[in-house]
């Protein structure tokens, strides 16, 4: 098995790199450790808008990237260490998760952490989650990856992954929130560099890996192209195949305005304004302008450009109208 070095902290590139490596795997398998700058990583089958606190994520410049594996949304920062293990063959059996995670659990135990595998895809320490994992099959390779919370900012994690439950009515797969802990709590005096070095040594021994090497330049170039085409695109990161409803209620000087949007195929198929406001023109005319639009900030803003919302909702400014569409 190969051991690839990866010093990048770009979430889009890192996800593209592991996909590129796994897709080109020739049967040897590989493992890789990597870290991300602050990011929310969303599961393949999730509705991104239903998983994130959009306003908080935007204000704190937290990237949002969808991965190719299933499972729930997770928060990454430089206090989180990610591992990727690509194994030859299609590991689809019920026990494959635990089998692939066993080397990580064994290394943690040798480092004095009483880790244990739990449920479908978690590693726990004293009943608290320190790692979640996911997997996918690319051709004849099983891609298995997971998080290791070493010194993550748990306050930011909590806020970034706290969507308004009344805002999204989604038919997608929702994340299950768990009680989490940082490994540093169980490893007093340890630093991230020490932890990374020991995990590298431990996993190299467990997996029978060769000496560490950087990915080939051709792979790095292909990964960068994939990151740009896919992992940095709004289409991949935000769009969902599942229909859903978006609802928001805000109080303005003009009155209370409630907006309900039905989204299907990532387009607005129905929209309604309601509230205790006044207006000289029927608010249904304003709603009709947005039906058929792609549900993106750019297209909504374009459809509303040049419109005086005060005609429909007396006293409402254009900026306030756009606040109602604060979904990403």
XYZ file of C-alpha atoms in Angstrom:
328
model
C 0.000 0.000 0.000
C 1.208 3.502 -0.827
C 1.340 6.395 1.615
C 0.785 9.777 -0.009
C 1.834 13.059 1.566
C -0.610 15.935 1.206
C 0.128 19.349 2.722
C -2.805 21.154 1.080
C -5.498 22.661 3.314
C -7.852 23.528 0.430
C -11.055 21.471 0.983
C -12.048 21.405 -2.694
C -8.589 20.304 -3.819
C -8.248 17.689 -1.088
C -11.544 16.022 -1.968
C -10.620 16.163 -5.646
C -7.213 14.635 -4.898
C -8.558 11.626 -3.058
C -11.136 11.032 -5.817
C -8.452 11.300 -8.501
C -6.134 8.930 -6.645
C -8.897 6.407 -5.967
C -10.225 6.506 -9.536
C -6.741 5.768 -10.872
C -5.899 3.139 -8.272
C -4.161 0.110 -9.802
C -4.735 -2.418 -7.039
C -2.089 -1.494 -4.477
C -4.286 0.734 -2.329
C -3.146 3.863 -0.539
C -3.667 5.957 2.544
C -3.321 9.687 3.084
C -3.629 12.145 5.959
C -4.833 15.681 5.296
C -6.330 18.774 6.910
C -8.751 21.412 5.732
C -9.102 25.104 6.353
C -12.495 25.848 7.979
C -15.164 24.094 5.928
C -18.444 22.253 6.137
C -18.230 18.996 4.190
C -21.677 17.825 3.130
C -22.659 14.224 2.376
C -23.306 13.162 -1.204
C -27.066 12.715 -0.741
C -27.811 15.747 1.405
C -29.579 19.046 0.865
C -26.828 21.525 1.694
C -29.253 24.294 2.654
C -30.802 22.004 5.266
C -27.433 21.255 6.895
C -25.751 24.630 7.384
C -26.312 27.872 9.221
C -25.997 29.847 5.991
C -25.582 33.310 7.501
C -23.000 32.136 10.046
C -21.053 30.170 7.435
C -20.919 33.158 5.098
C -19.946 35.677 7.803
C -17.116 33.459 9.027
C -15.824 32.622 5.524
C -16.367 28.895 6.019
C -16.213 26.970 2.751
C -18.991 24.516 1.907
C -18.038 21.501 -0.207
C -19.920 18.310 -1.048
C -18.032 15.005 -0.962
C -18.678 11.888 -3.076
C -19.423 9.663 -0.079
C -22.695 9.451 1.817
C -23.391 10.195 5.467
C -23.897 13.476 7.257
C -22.398 16.952 7.215
C -19.234 17.565 9.252
C -17.195 20.613 10.194
C -13.447 20.690 9.485
C -10.748 23.093 10.601
C -7.006 22.771 11.127
C -7.663 21.065 14.465
C -9.229 18.146 12.603
C -7.128 15.438 10.969
C -8.670 13.514 8.088
C -7.588 10.094 6.892
C -8.235 8.372 3.574
C -7.788 4.645 3.051
C -8.343 3.269 -0.451
C -8.557 -0.517 -0.493
C -8.591 -2.752 -3.572
C -11.961 -4.365 -4.205
C -15.566 -3.390 -3.593
C -16.016 -3.516 0.209
C -19.810 -3.460 0.397
C -20.381 -6.029 3.156
C -22.128 -4.921 6.353
C -18.927 -5.208 8.382
C -16.708 -3.362 5.909
C -16.927 -0.051 7.782
C -15.589 -1.548 10.994
C -12.948 -3.557 9.146
C -11.596 -0.474 7.397
C -11.696 1.589 10.598
C -9.981 -1.048 12.767
C -6.427 0.128 11.957
C -7.318 3.648 13.117
C -8.881 2.343 16.323
C -5.858 0.165 17.063
C -3.426 3.056 16.582
C -5.486 5.301 18.876
C -5.478 2.621 21.570
C -1.693 2.275 21.346
C -1.508 6.027 21.894
C -3.412 5.611 25.149
C -6.876 6.600 23.863
C -9.623 4.079 24.783
C -11.249 4.286 21.345
C -13.973 1.944 20.183
C -15.980 1.470 17.025
C -19.661 2.211 17.466
C -22.826 1.995 15.422
C -22.643 2.407 11.683
C -19.641 4.700 11.187
C -18.365 6.347 14.392
C -15.361 6.057 16.695
C -16.179 6.900 20.314
C -14.101 7.623 23.393
C -15.956 7.322 26.690
C -19.236 7.538 24.840
C -18.394 10.701 22.886
C -17.779 10.871 19.164
C -14.222 11.699 18.063
C -14.485 10.416 14.514
C -17.066 9.856 11.793
C -16.447 8.049 8.532
C -17.923 7.421 5.104
C -17.154 5.302 2.063
C -17.781 4.980 -1.634
C -16.777 2.615 -4.420
C -14.965 3.934 -7.498
C -14.532 1.241 -10.128
C -12.855 -1.604 -8.218
C -11.592 0.502 -5.303
C -13.289 1.220 -1.994
C -12.652 4.772 -0.808
C -12.951 5.043 2.967
C -12.316 8.294 4.798
C -12.984 9.807 8.176
C -12.398 12.658 10.566
C -10.344 12.700 13.739
C -11.298 15.611 15.988
C -8.051 16.510 17.733
C -8.445 20.178 18.640
C -11.449 21.397 16.636
C -13.250 24.614 17.620
C -16.399 22.925 18.898
C -18.255 26.216 19.295
C -17.862 27.016 15.607
C -18.730 23.411 14.741
C -21.976 23.749 16.667
C -22.921 27.055 15.046
C -21.965 26.151 11.471
C -24.028 22.953 11.576
C -27.103 24.517 13.151
C -29.683 25.190 10.415
C -33.044 26.718 11.255
C -35.360 23.674 11.505
C -38.345 25.785 10.473
C -36.641 27.153 7.382
C -36.107 23.972 5.346
C -38.549 21.133 4.791
C -36.288 18.695 2.986
C -36.759 15.170 1.684
C -32.993 14.623 1.650
C -30.838 12.745 4.154
C -30.400 14.760 7.330
C -27.369 14.584 9.618
C -27.638 12.992 13.024
C -26.037 15.186 15.670
C -23.861 13.447 18.240
C -22.119 14.451 21.440
C -18.561 15.100 20.319
C -15.161 15.468 21.954
C -11.637 16.394 20.933
C -8.945 13.745 21.208
C -6.672 16.300 22.867
C -8.904 16.009 25.936
C -7.663 12.416 26.268
C -4.089 13.208 25.181
C -2.926 16.036 27.478
C 0.285 17.688 26.363
C 0.056 16.437 22.793
C 0.264 18.759 19.789
C -1.200 18.276 16.325
C 2.237 17.706 14.712
C 2.997 14.993 17.289
C -0.380 13.375 16.737
C 0.002 13.444 12.948
C 3.485 11.910 13.135
C 2.360 9.084 15.413
C -0.738 8.381 13.323
C 1.430 8.253 10.192
C 3.797 5.782 11.801
C 1.009 3.699 13.274
C -1.069 3.465 10.116
C 1.991 2.779 7.969
C 2.726 -0.248 10.158
C -0.918 -1.370 10.318
C -1.456 -1.107 6.561
C 1.972 -2.266 5.430
C 2.575 1.008 3.617
C 5.695 1.931 1.718
C 7.714 5.055 2.453
C 5.761 8.295 2.190
C 5.764 9.959 -1.206
C 3.985 12.922 -2.824
C 1.311 12.206 -5.428
C 2.668 12.291 -9.001
C 2.596 15.729 -10.692
C 0.122 14.418 -13.273
C -2.269 13.418 -10.489
C -1.924 16.815 -8.803
C -2.717 18.553 -12.083
C -5.740 16.331 -12.705
C -6.954 16.911 -9.153
C -6.722 20.681 -9.566
C -8.776 20.479 -12.753
C -11.385 18.318 -11.001
C -11.491 20.707 -8.040
C -12.154 23.648 -10.330
C -14.733 21.861 -12.451
C -16.592 20.084 -9.664
C -15.703 20.772 -6.044
C -15.622 24.569 -6.363
C -18.875 24.749 -8.318
C -22.141 25.837 -6.774
C -23.919 23.253 -8.915
C -22.119 20.391 -7.119
C -21.997 21.874 -3.636
C -25.531 23.221 -3.245
C -27.875 21.633 -5.725
C -29.923 18.591 -4.763
C -32.108 16.102 -6.569
C -34.646 16.219 -3.741
C -37.562 18.684 -3.845
C -37.883 20.838 -0.735
C -39.614 23.852 0.729
C -37.841 26.987 1.909
C -39.613 29.165 4.449
C -38.485 32.277 6.280
C -40.308 34.853 8.392
C -38.831 38.285 9.133
C -40.056 41.405 10.891
C -39.374 44.680 9.088
C -40.576 48.239 9.652
C -42.959 47.475 6.782
C -44.469 44.630 8.799
C -43.977 40.890 9.109
C -43.203 39.127 5.833
C -43.242 35.362 5.433
C -41.784 33.810 2.314
C -42.439 30.216 1.260
C -40.633 28.770 -1.744
C -41.151 25.321 -3.285
C -37.978 24.097 -4.991
C -37.709 21.158 -7.389
C -34.884 20.423 -9.778
C -33.121 23.352 -8.088
C -35.665 25.765 -9.568
C -38.473 27.741 -7.988
C -41.741 25.971 -8.817
C -43.902 27.925 -6.416
C -43.516 31.042 -4.275
C -45.774 32.908 -1.878
C -45.447 36.088 0.195
C -47.727 36.517 3.190
C -47.859 38.742 6.283
C -49.443 41.784 7.875
C -47.953 44.255 5.383
C -49.674 46.704 3.003
C -49.095 47.294 -0.693
C -50.681 48.951 -3.697
C -49.869 46.198 -6.222
C -50.789 42.505 -5.810
C -47.885 40.682 -4.161
C -48.663 37.719 -6.441
C -47.155 39.728 -9.305
C -43.870 39.922 -7.442
C -43.974 36.185 -6.729
C -44.683 35.393 -10.373
C -41.431 37.091 -11.428
C -39.444 34.464 -9.526
C -41.220 31.258 -10.550
C -38.934 29.281 -12.837
C -35.756 30.930 -11.561
C -32.780 28.866 -10.459
C -32.728 28.947 -6.662
C -29.391 30.726 -6.397
C -28.553 34.130 -4.888
C -27.313 35.363 -8.268
C -30.442 34.515 -10.268
C -32.850 35.665 -7.562
C -31.019 39.009 -7.399
C -31.066 39.274 -11.195
C -34.807 38.624 -11.344
C -35.421 41.279 -8.688
C -33.099 43.900 -10.187
C -34.841 47.156 -10.978
C -38.008 46.235 -9.101
C -39.409 48.581 -6.460
C -40.568 46.127 -3.782
C -42.349 48.988 -1.989
C -45.100 48.779 -4.605
C -45.947 45.292 -3.387
C -44.899 45.515 0.283
C -45.122 49.150 1.334
C -41.935 50.416 2.976
C -39.809 47.366 2.076
C -36.437 48.162 0.491
C -34.694 46.125 -2.200
C -31.999 45.103 0.305
C -34.637 43.913 2.774
C -36.359 41.885 0.073
C -33.076 40.101 -0.690
C -32.643 39.365 3.023
C -35.572 36.978 2.703
C -33.509 34.898 0.292
C -30.540 34.525 2.657
C -30.177 30.824 1.935
C -26.509 30.418 1.106
